[in-house]
mmCIF file of N, CA and C in Angstrom:
data_model
loop_
_atom_site.group_PDB
_atom_site.id
_atom_site.type_symbol
_atom_site.label_atom_id
_atom_site.label_comp_id
_atom_site.label_asym_id
_atom_site.label_seq_id
_atom_site.Cartn_x
_atom_site.Cartn_y
_atom_site.Cartn_z
ATOM 1 N N UNK E 509 0.850 -1.180 0.007
ATOM 2 C CA UNK E 509 0.023 -0.008 -0.004
ATOM 3 C C UNK E 509 0.909 1.233 -0.001
ATOM 4 N N UNK E 510 0.565 2.187 -0.816
ATOM 5 C CA UNK E 510 1.346 3.434 -0.903
ATOM 6 C C UNK E 510 1.231 4.229 0.372
ATOM 7 N N UNK E 511 2.302 4.978 0.647
ATOM 8 C CA UNK E 511 2.315 5.806 1.866
ATOM 9 C C UNK E 511 1.175 6.817 1.871
ATOM 10 N N UNK E 512 0.833 7.421 0.726
ATOM 11 C CA UNK E 512 -0.267 8.415 0.720
ATOM 12 C C UNK E 512 -1.592 7.721 1.052
ATOM 13 N N UNK E 513 -1.795 6.512 0.568
ATOM 14 C CA UNK E 513 -3.002 5.834 0.907
ATOM 15 C C UNK E 513 -3.114 5.492 2.395
ATOM 16 N N UNK E 514 -1.975 5.068 2.960
ATOM 17 C CA UNK E 514 -1.959 4.791 4.393
ATOM 18 C C UNK E 514 -2.238 6.043 5.208
ATOM 19 N N UNK E 515 -1.641 7.153 4.784
ATOM 20 C CA UNK E 515 -1.862 8.428 5.502
ATOM 21 C C UNK E 515 -3.338 8.887 5.415
ATOM 22 N N UNK E 516 -3.946 8.679 4.234
ATOM 23 C CA UNK E 516 -5.350 9.033 4.085
ATOM 24 C C UNK E 516 -6.235 8.137 4.970
ATOM 25 N N UNK E 517 -5.942 6.868 5.056
ATOM 26 C CA UNK E 517 -6.728 5.964 5.899
ATOM 27 C C UNK E 517 -6.562 6.370 7.381
ATOM 28 N N UNK E 518 -5.329 6.704 7.791
ATOM 29 C CA UNK E 518 -5.085 7.076 9.171
ATOM 30 C C UNK E 518 -5.811 8.371 9.482
ATOM 31 N N UNK E 519 -5.780 9.327 8.587
ATOM 32 C CA UNK E 519 -6.451 10.609 8.819
ATOM 33 C C UNK E 519 -7.943 10.444 8.932
ATOM 34 N N UNK E 520 -8.496 9.548 8.091
ATOM 35 C CA UNK E 520 -9.942 9.277 8.189
ATOM 36 C C UNK E 520 -10.300 8.628 9.481
ATOM 37 N N UNK E 521 -9.511 7.685 9.912
ATOM 38 C CA UNK E 521 -9.786 7.000 11.177
ATOM 39 C C UNK E 521 -9.648 7.957 12.350
ATOM 40 N N UNK E 522 -8.680 8.853 12.306
ATOM 41 C CA UNK E 522 -8.503 9.834 13.360
ATOM 42 C C UNK E 522 -9.689 10.782 13.429
ATOM 43 N N UNK E 523 -10.187 11.169 12.282
ATOM 44 C CA UNK E 523 -11.340 12.055 12.214
ATOM 45 C C UNK E 523 -12.553 11.408 12.806
ATOM 46 N N UNK E 524 -12.802 10.144 12.446
ATOM 47 C CA UNK E 524 -13.937 9.431 13.004
ATOM 48 C C UNK E 524 -13.809 9.273 14.534
ATOM 49 N N UNK E 525 -12.638 8.893 14.988
ATOM 50 C CA UNK E 525 -12.411 8.643 16.388
ATOM 51 C C UNK E 525 -12.568 9.950 17.204
ATOM 52 N N UNK E 526 -12.279 11.095 16.603
ATOM 53 C CA UNK E 526 -12.407 12.350 17.316
ATOM 54 C C UNK E 526 -13.786 12.860 17.426
ATOM 55 N N UNK E 527 -14.740 12.185 16.813
ATOM 56 C CA UNK E 527 -16.107 12.677 16.817
ATOM 57 C C UNK E 527 -16.962 11.890 17.795
ATOM 58 N N UNK E 528 -16.743 12.064 19.082
ATOM 59 C CA UNK E 528 -17.511 11.397 20.103
ATOM 60 C C UNK E 528 -18.908 11.998 20.095
ATOM 61 N N UNK E 529 -19.878 11.188 20.455
ATOM 62 C CA UNK E 529 -21.208 11.651 20.547
ATOM 63 C C UNK E 529 -22.237 10.874 19.749
ATOM 64 N N UNK E 530 -21.865 9.719 19.303
ATOM 65 C CA UNK E 530 -22.792 8.868 18.582
ATOM 66 C C UNK E 530 -23.710 8.153 19.618
ATOM 67 N N UNK E 531 -24.743 8.859 20.002
ATOM 68 C CA UNK E 531 -25.688 8.322 21.000
ATOM 69 C C UNK E 531 -26.442 7.166 20.416
ATOM 70 N N UNK E 532 -26.859 6.231 21.318
ATOM 71 C CA UNK E 532 -27.604 5.087 20.898
ATOM 72 C C UNK E 532 -29.060 5.269 21.314
ATOM 73 N N UNK E 533 -29.963 5.189 20.330
ATOM 74 C CA UNK E 533 -31.389 5.504 20.538
ATOM 75 C C UNK E 533 -32.080 4.499 21.471
ATOM 76 N N UNK E 534 -32.806 5.027 22.387
ATOM 77 C CA UNK E 534 -33.741 4.239 23.216
ATOM 78 C C UNK E 534 -35.077 4.958 23.110
ATOM 79 N N UNK E 535 -36.077 4.225 22.707
ATOM 80 C CA UNK E 535 -37.413 4.795 22.506
ATOM 81 C C UNK E 535 -38.286 4.682 23.739
ATOM 82 N N UNK E 536 -39.354 5.447 23.764
ATOM 83 C CA UNK E 536 -40.319 5.353 24.838
ATOM 84 C C UNK E 536 -40.206 6.525 25.794
ATOM 85 N N UNK E 537 -40.793 6.340 26.957
ATOM 86 C CA UNK E 537 -40.779 7.424 27.928
ATOM 87 C C UNK E 537 -40.081 7.028 29.211
ATOM 88 N N UNK E 538 -39.136 6.108 29.113
ATOM 89 C CA UNK E 538 -38.377 5.630 30.273
ATOM 90 C C UNK E 538 -37.246 6.547 30.590
ATOM 91 N N UNK E 539 -36.580 6.278 31.725
ATOM 92 C CA UNK E 539 -35.398 7.038 32.077
ATOM 93 C C UNK E 539 -34.264 6.777 31.079
ATOM 94 N N UNK E 540 -34.222 5.561 30.534
ATOM 95 C CA UNK E 540 -33.239 5.245 29.498
ATOM 96 C C UNK E 540 -33.424 6.144 28.280
ATOM 97 N N UNK E 541 -34.690 6.353 27.883
ATOM 98 C CA UNK E 541 -34.978 7.219 26.759
ATOM 99 C C UNK E 541 -34.593 8.663 27.069
ATOM 100 N N UNK E 542 -34.847 9.101 28.294
ATOM 101 C CA UNK E 542 -34.432 10.454 28.715
ATOM 102 C C UNK E 542 -32.904 10.607 28.649
ATOM 103 N N UNK E 543 -32.188 9.531 29.064
ATOM 104 C CA UNK E 543 -30.736 9.523 29.009
ATOM 105 C C UNK E 543 -30.240 9.680 27.540
ATOM 106 N N UNK E 544 -30.915 8.931 26.615
ATOM 107 C CA UNK E 544 -30.582 9.085 25.206
ATOM 108 C C UNK E 544 -30.762 10.511 24.743
ATOM 109 N N UNK E 545 -31.901 11.124 25.070
ATOM 110 C CA UNK E 545 -32.182 12.478 24.646
ATOM 111 C C UNK E 545 -31.121 13.437 25.205
ATOM 112 N N UNK E 546 -30.728 13.249 26.435
ATOM 113 C CA UNK E 546 -29.692 14.123 27.028
ATOM 114 C C UNK E 546 -28.375 13.997 26.264
ATOM 115 N N UNK E 547 -28.000 12.739 25.938
ATOM 116 C CA UNK E 547 -26.742 12.566 25.213
ATOM 117 C C UNK E 547 -26.841 13.091 23.805
ATOM 118 N N UNK E 548 -27.932 12.879 23.175
ATOM 119 C CA UNK E 548 -28.136 13.342 21.787
ATOM 120 C C UNK E 548 -28.055 14.850 21.667
ATOM 121 N N UNK E 549 -28.572 15.575 22.715
ATOM 122 C CA UNK E 549 -28.639 17.028 22.641
ATOM 123 C C UNK E 549 -27.619 17.700 23.576
ATOM 124 N N UNK E 550 -26.597 16.908 24.028
ATOM 125 C CA UNK E 550 -25.535 17.443 24.848
ATOM 126 C C UNK E 550 -26.000 18.151 26.101
ATOM 127 N N UNK E 551 -27.054 17.646 26.707
ATOM 128 C CA UNK E 551 -27.554 18.210 27.986
ATOM 129 C C UNK E 551 -26.886 17.489 29.120
ATOM 130 N N UNK E 552 -25.800 18.087 29.660
ATOM 131 C CA UNK E 552 -24.858 17.404 30.542
ATOM 132 C C UNK E 552 -25.071 17.700 32.029
ATOM 133 N N UNK E 553 -26.204 18.137 32.396
ATOM 134 C CA UNK E 553 -26.434 18.483 33.815
ATOM 135 C C UNK E 553 -26.248 17.238 34.709
ATOM 136 N N UNK E 554 -26.001 17.506 35.966
ATOM 137 C CA UNK E 554 -25.908 16.426 36.923
ATOM 138 C C UNK E 554 -27.179 15.608 37.005
ATOM 139 N N UNK E 555 -28.315 16.323 36.867
ATOM 140 C CA UNK E 555 -29.624 15.650 36.893
ATOM 141 C C UNK E 555 -29.767 14.643 35.764
ATOM 142 N N UNK E 556 -29.273 14.995 34.580
ATOM 143 C CA UNK E 556 -29.350 14.073 33.445
ATOM 144 C C UNK E 556 -28.424 12.878 33.689
ATOM 145 N N UNK E 557 -27.247 13.123 34.232
ATOM 146 C CA UNK E 557 -26.349 11.983 34.550
ATOM 147 C C UNK E 557 -27.033 11.092 35.580
ATOM 148 N N UNK E 558 -27.668 11.643 36.568
ATOM 149 C CA UNK E 558 -28.348 10.838 37.590
ATOM 150 C C UNK E 558 -29.514 10.054 36.992
ATOM 151 N N UNK E 559 -30.202 10.619 36.011
ATOM 152 C CA UNK E 559 -31.286 9.918 35.318
ATOM 153 C C UNK E 559 -30.743 8.643 34.648
ATOM 154 N N UNK E 560 -29.601 8.800 34.010
ATOM 155 C CA UNK E 560 -28.970 7.629 33.337
ATOM 156 C C UNK E 560 -28.620 6.550 34.377
ATOM 157 N N UNK E 561 -27.976 7.014 35.472
ATOM 158 C CA UNK E 561 -27.574 6.079 36.501
ATOM 159 C C UNK E 561 -28.771 5.369 37.121
ATOM 160 N N UNK E 562 -29.834 6.156 37.364
ATOM 161 C CA UNK E 562 -31.064 5.559 37.925
ATOM 162 C C UNK E 562 -31.667 4.516 36.984
ATOM 163 N N UNK E 563 -31.616 4.790 35.683
ATOM 164 C CA UNK E 563 -32.125 3.825 34.732
ATOM 165 C C UNK E 563 -31.317 2.520 34.817
ATOM 166 N N UNK E 564 -30.012 2.618 34.893
ATOM 167 C CA UNK E 564 -29.166 1.449 34.968
ATOM 168 C C UNK E 564 -29.385 0.683 36.283
ATOM 169 N N UNK E 565 -29.547 1.428 37.367
ATOM 170 C CA UNK E 565 -29.636 0.772 38.682
ATOM 171 C C UNK E 565 -31.031 0.298 39.035
ATOM 172 N N UNK E 566 -32.062 0.966 38.509
ATOM 173 C CA UNK E 566 -33.433 0.665 39.021
ATOM 174 C C UNK E 566 -34.400 0.174 37.982
ATOM 175 N N UNK E 567 -34.175 0.413 36.714
ATOM 176 C CA UNK E 567 -35.170 0.056 35.689
ATOM 177 C C UNK E 567 -34.899 -1.351 35.155
ATOM 178 N N UNK E 568 -35.928 -1.963 34.701
ATOM 179 C CA UNK E 568 -35.866 -3.317 34.081
ATOM 180 C C UNK E 568 -35.547 -3.151 32.616
ATOM 181 N N UNK E 569 -34.262 -2.923 32.290
ATOM 182 C CA UNK E 569 -33.846 -2.721 30.942
ATOM 183 C C UNK E 569 -33.465 -4.031 30.293
ATOM 184 N N UNK E 570 -33.812 -4.159 29.002
ATOM 185 C CA UNK E 570 -33.300 -5.338 28.289
ATOM 186 C C UNK E 570 -31.819 -5.076 27.924
ATOM 187 N N UNK E 571 -31.173 -6.065 27.345
ATOM 188 C CA UNK E 571 -29.753 -5.956 27.078
ATOM 189 C C UNK E 571 -29.438 -4.786 26.162
ATOM 190 N N UNK E 572 -30.199 -4.590 25.128
ATOM 191 C CA UNK E 572 -29.935 -3.486 24.173
ATOM 192 C C UNK E 572 -30.110 -2.132 24.861
ATOM 193 N N UNK E 573 -31.182 -1.997 25.645
ATOM 194 C CA UNK E 573 -31.387 -0.701 26.379
ATOM 195 C C UNK E 573 -30.292 -0.453 27.392
ATOM 196 N N UNK E 574 -29.862 -1.493 28.070
ATOM 197 C CA UNK E 574 -28.796 -1.341 29.078
ATOM 198 C C UNK E 574 -27.507 -0.902 28.396
ATOM 199 N N UNK E 575 -27.178 -1.555 27.310
ATOM 200 C CA UNK E 575 -25.937 -1.238 26.540
ATOM 201 C C UNK E 575 -26.037 0.196 26.072
ATOM 202 N N UNK E 576 -27.153 0.574 25.478
ATOM 203 C CA UNK E 576 -27.355 1.938 24.971
ATOM 204 C C UNK E 576 -27.207 2.967 26.122
ATOM 205 N N UNK E 577 -27.746 2.632 27.243
ATOM 206 C CA UNK E 577 -27.699 3.586 28.373
ATOM 207 C C UNK E 577 -26.252 3.759 28.874
ATOM 208 N N UNK E 578 -25.490 2.674 28.902
ATOM 209 C CA UNK E 578 -24.059 2.836 29.244
ATOM 210 C C UNK E 578 -23.347 3.763 28.256
ATOM 211 N N UNK E 579 -23.636 3.564 26.929
ATOM 212 C CA UNK E 579 -23.015 4.424 25.895
ATOM 213 C C UNK E 579 -23.432 5.855 26.108
ATOM 214 N N UNK E 580 -24.722 6.089 26.251
ATOM 215 C CA UNK E 580 -25.245 7.460 26.384
ATOM 216 C C UNK E 580 -24.685 8.142 27.672
ATOM 217 N N UNK E 581 -24.597 7.420 28.764
ATOM 218 C CA UNK E 581 -24.026 7.959 29.969
ATOM 219 C C UNK E 581 -22.537 8.275 29.736
ATOM 220 N N UNK E 582 -21.842 7.420 29.050
ATOM 221 C CA UNK E 582 -20.444 7.675 28.713
ATOM 222 C C UNK E 582 -20.293 8.944 27.924
ATOM 223 N N UNK E 583 -21.202 9.193 26.998
ATOM 224 C CA UNK E 583 -21.172 10.418 26.187
ATOM 225 C C UNK E 583 -21.364 11.633 27.098
ATOM 226 N N UNK E 584 -22.295 11.551 27.982
ATOM 227 C CA UNK E 584 -22.481 12.680 28.942
ATOM 228 C C UNK E 584 -21.199 12.977 29.752
ATOM 229 N N UNK E 585 -20.605 11.885 30.248
ATOM 230 C CA UNK E 585 -19.322 12.081 30.992
ATOM 231 C C UNK E 585 -18.262 12.697 30.115
ATOM 232 N N UNK E 586 -18.194 12.247 28.840
ATOM 233 C CA UNK E 586 -17.206 12.841 27.927
ATOM 234 C C UNK E 586 -17.427 14.345 27.774
ATOM 235 N N UNK E 587 -18.665 14.739 27.516
ATOM 236 C CA UNK E 587 -18.992 16.161 27.321
ATOM 237 C C UNK E 587 -18.701 17.006 28.594
ATOM 238 N N UNK E 588 -18.752 16.322 29.734
ATOM 239 C CA UNK E 588 -18.443 17.004 30.993
ATOM 240 C C UNK E 588 -16.964 17.050 31.322
ATOM 241 N N UNK E 589 -16.146 16.450 30.435
ATOM 242 C CA UNK E 589 -14.703 16.448 30.615
ATOM 243 C C UNK E 589 -14.249 15.342 31.586
ATOM 244 N N UNK E 590 -15.120 14.387 31.861
ATOM 245 C CA UNK E 590 -14.816 13.286 32.800
ATOM 246 C C UNK E 590 -14.398 12.081 31.922
ATOM 247 N N UNK E 591 -13.200 12.174 31.345
ATOM 248 C CA UNK E 591 -12.782 11.215 30.317
ATOM 249 C C UNK E 591 -12.570 9.791 30.845
ATOM 250 N N UNK E 592 -11.962 9.636 32.003
ATOM 251 C CA UNK E 592 -11.787 8.307 32.561
ATOM 252 C C UNK E 592 -13.097 7.632 32.838
ATOM 253 N N UNK E 593 -14.025 8.360 33.374
ATOM 254 C CA UNK E 593 -15.345 7.794 33.649
ATOM 255 C C UNK E 593 -16.069 7.452 32.365
ATOM 256 N N UNK E 594 -15.948 8.319 31.362
ATOM 257 C CA UNK E 594 -16.541 8.041 30.027
ATOM 258 C C UNK E 594 -15.982 6.729 29.468
ATOM 259 N N UNK E 595 -14.681 6.558 29.552
ATOM 260 C CA UNK E 595 -14.067 5.315 29.056
ATOM 261 C C UNK E 595 -14.582 4.104 29.826
ATOM 262 N N UNK E 596 -14.724 4.254 31.133
ATOM 263 C CA UNK E 596 -15.278 3.191 31.927
ATOM 264 C C UNK E 596 -16.688 2.789 31.526
ATOM 265 N N UNK E 597 -17.505 3.773 31.222
ATOM 266 C CA UNK E 597 -18.869 3.495 30.778
ATOM 267 C C UNK E 597 -18.871 2.788 29.423
ATOM 268 N N UNK E 598 -17.968 3.178 28.556
ATOM 269 C CA UNK E 598 -17.882 2.474 27.266
ATOM 270 C C UNK E 598 -17.436 1.027 27.461
ATOM 271 N N UNK E 599 -16.505 0.820 28.390
ATOM 272 C CA UNK E 599 -16.102 -0.548 28.714
ATOM 273 C C UNK E 599 -17.283 -1.372 29.231
ATOM 274 N N UNK E 600 -18.113 -0.736 30.082
ATOM 275 C CA UNK E 600 -19.280 -1.453 30.590
ATOM 276 C C UNK E 600 -20.254 -1.817 29.431
ATOM 277 N N UNK E 601 -20.390 -0.885 28.505
ATOM 278 C CA UNK E 601 -21.286 -1.153 27.346
ATOM 279 C C UNK E 601 -20.720 -2.340 26.516
ATOM 280 N N UNK E 602 -19.433 -2.319 26.323
ATOM 281 C CA UNK E 602 -18.760 -3.378 25.517
ATOM 282 C C UNK E 602 -18.858 -4.729 26.280
ATOM 283 N N UNK E 603 -18.685 -4.663 27.572
ATOM 284 C CA UNK E 603 -18.848 -5.902 28.348
ATOM 285 C C UNK E 603 -20.278 -6.457 28.268
ATOM 286 N N UNK E 604 -21.244 -5.570 28.276
ATOM 287 C CA UNK E 604 -22.616 -5.976 28.166
ATOM 288 C C UNK E 604 -22.997 -6.495 26.804
ATOM 289 N N UNK E 605 -22.425 -5.877 25.761
ATOM 290 C CA UNK E 605 -22.624 -6.355 24.398
ATOM 291 C C UNK E 605 -21.386 -5.985 23.528
ATOM 292 N N UNK E 606 -20.495 -6.932 23.366
ATOM 293 C CA UNK E 606 -19.247 -6.682 22.614
ATOM 294 C C UNK E 606 -19.468 -6.278 21.170
ATOM 295 N N UNK E 607 -20.695 -6.477 20.648
ATOM 296 C CA UNK E 607 -20.964 -6.117 19.239
ATOM 297 C C UNK E 607 -21.560 -4.765 19.063
ATOM 298 N N UNK E 608 -21.651 -3.969 20.123
ATOM 299 C CA UNK E 608 -22.249 -2.616 20.020
ATOM 300 C C UNK E 608 -21.232 -1.676 19.392
ATOM 301 N N UNK E 609 -21.433 -1.329 18.150
ATOM 302 C CA UNK E 609 -20.409 -0.499 17.448
ATOM 303 C C UNK E 609 -20.217 0.881 18.014
ATOM 304 N N UNK E 610 -21.256 1.506 18.535
ATOM 305 C CA UNK E 610 -21.113 2.905 19.028
ATOM 306 C C UNK E 610 -20.249 2.903 20.262
ATOM 307 N N UNK E 611 -20.270 1.867 21.097
ATOM 308 C CA UNK E 611 -19.403 1.826 22.270
ATOM 309 C C UNK E 611 -17.947 1.750 21.826
ATOM 310 N N UNK E 612 -17.654 0.917 20.858
ATOM 311 C CA UNK E 612 -16.294 0.749 20.399
ATOM 312 C C UNK E 612 -15.852 2.077 19.720
ATOM 313 N N UNK E 613 -16.678 2.655 18.877
ATOM 314 C CA UNK E 613 -16.338 3.889 18.201
ATOM 315 C C UNK E 613 -16.109 5.026 19.173
ATOM 316 N N UNK E 614 -17.026 5.173 20.134
ATOM 317 C CA UNK E 614 -16.856 6.247 21.088
ATOM 318 C C UNK E 614 -15.623 6.062 21.981
ATOM 319 N N UNK E 615 -15.313 4.781 22.293
ATOM 320 C CA UNK E 615 -14.099 4.565 23.086
ATOM 321 C C UNK E 615 -12.856 4.920 22.340
ATOM 322 N N UNK E 616 -12.862 4.724 21.034
ATOM 323 C CA UNK E 616 -11.674 5.060 20.219
ATOM 324 C C UNK E 616 -11.443 6.539 20.263
#
């Protein structure tokens, strides 16, 4: 592979990795859905973080909703500048569902 092609691929990957914020949709009127909306619209208040945590701790979420909520909570932590916590939430999402692409992308 030519050097220019390798550089273009690297630059593209770096651009994608630098774009955190790919929230994972949760529908309905649950706390998990509120967490998704907060992540999608960059509403990073402590109350929104607590809503996400409450969904994970108290709500009967299926595997997909739980994984999405970990991703969305990680996004909120990222926007708040809490990078280590954000990475930890992405790890929890990946542990819950290793095939969730948004968790892997956001972690990168």
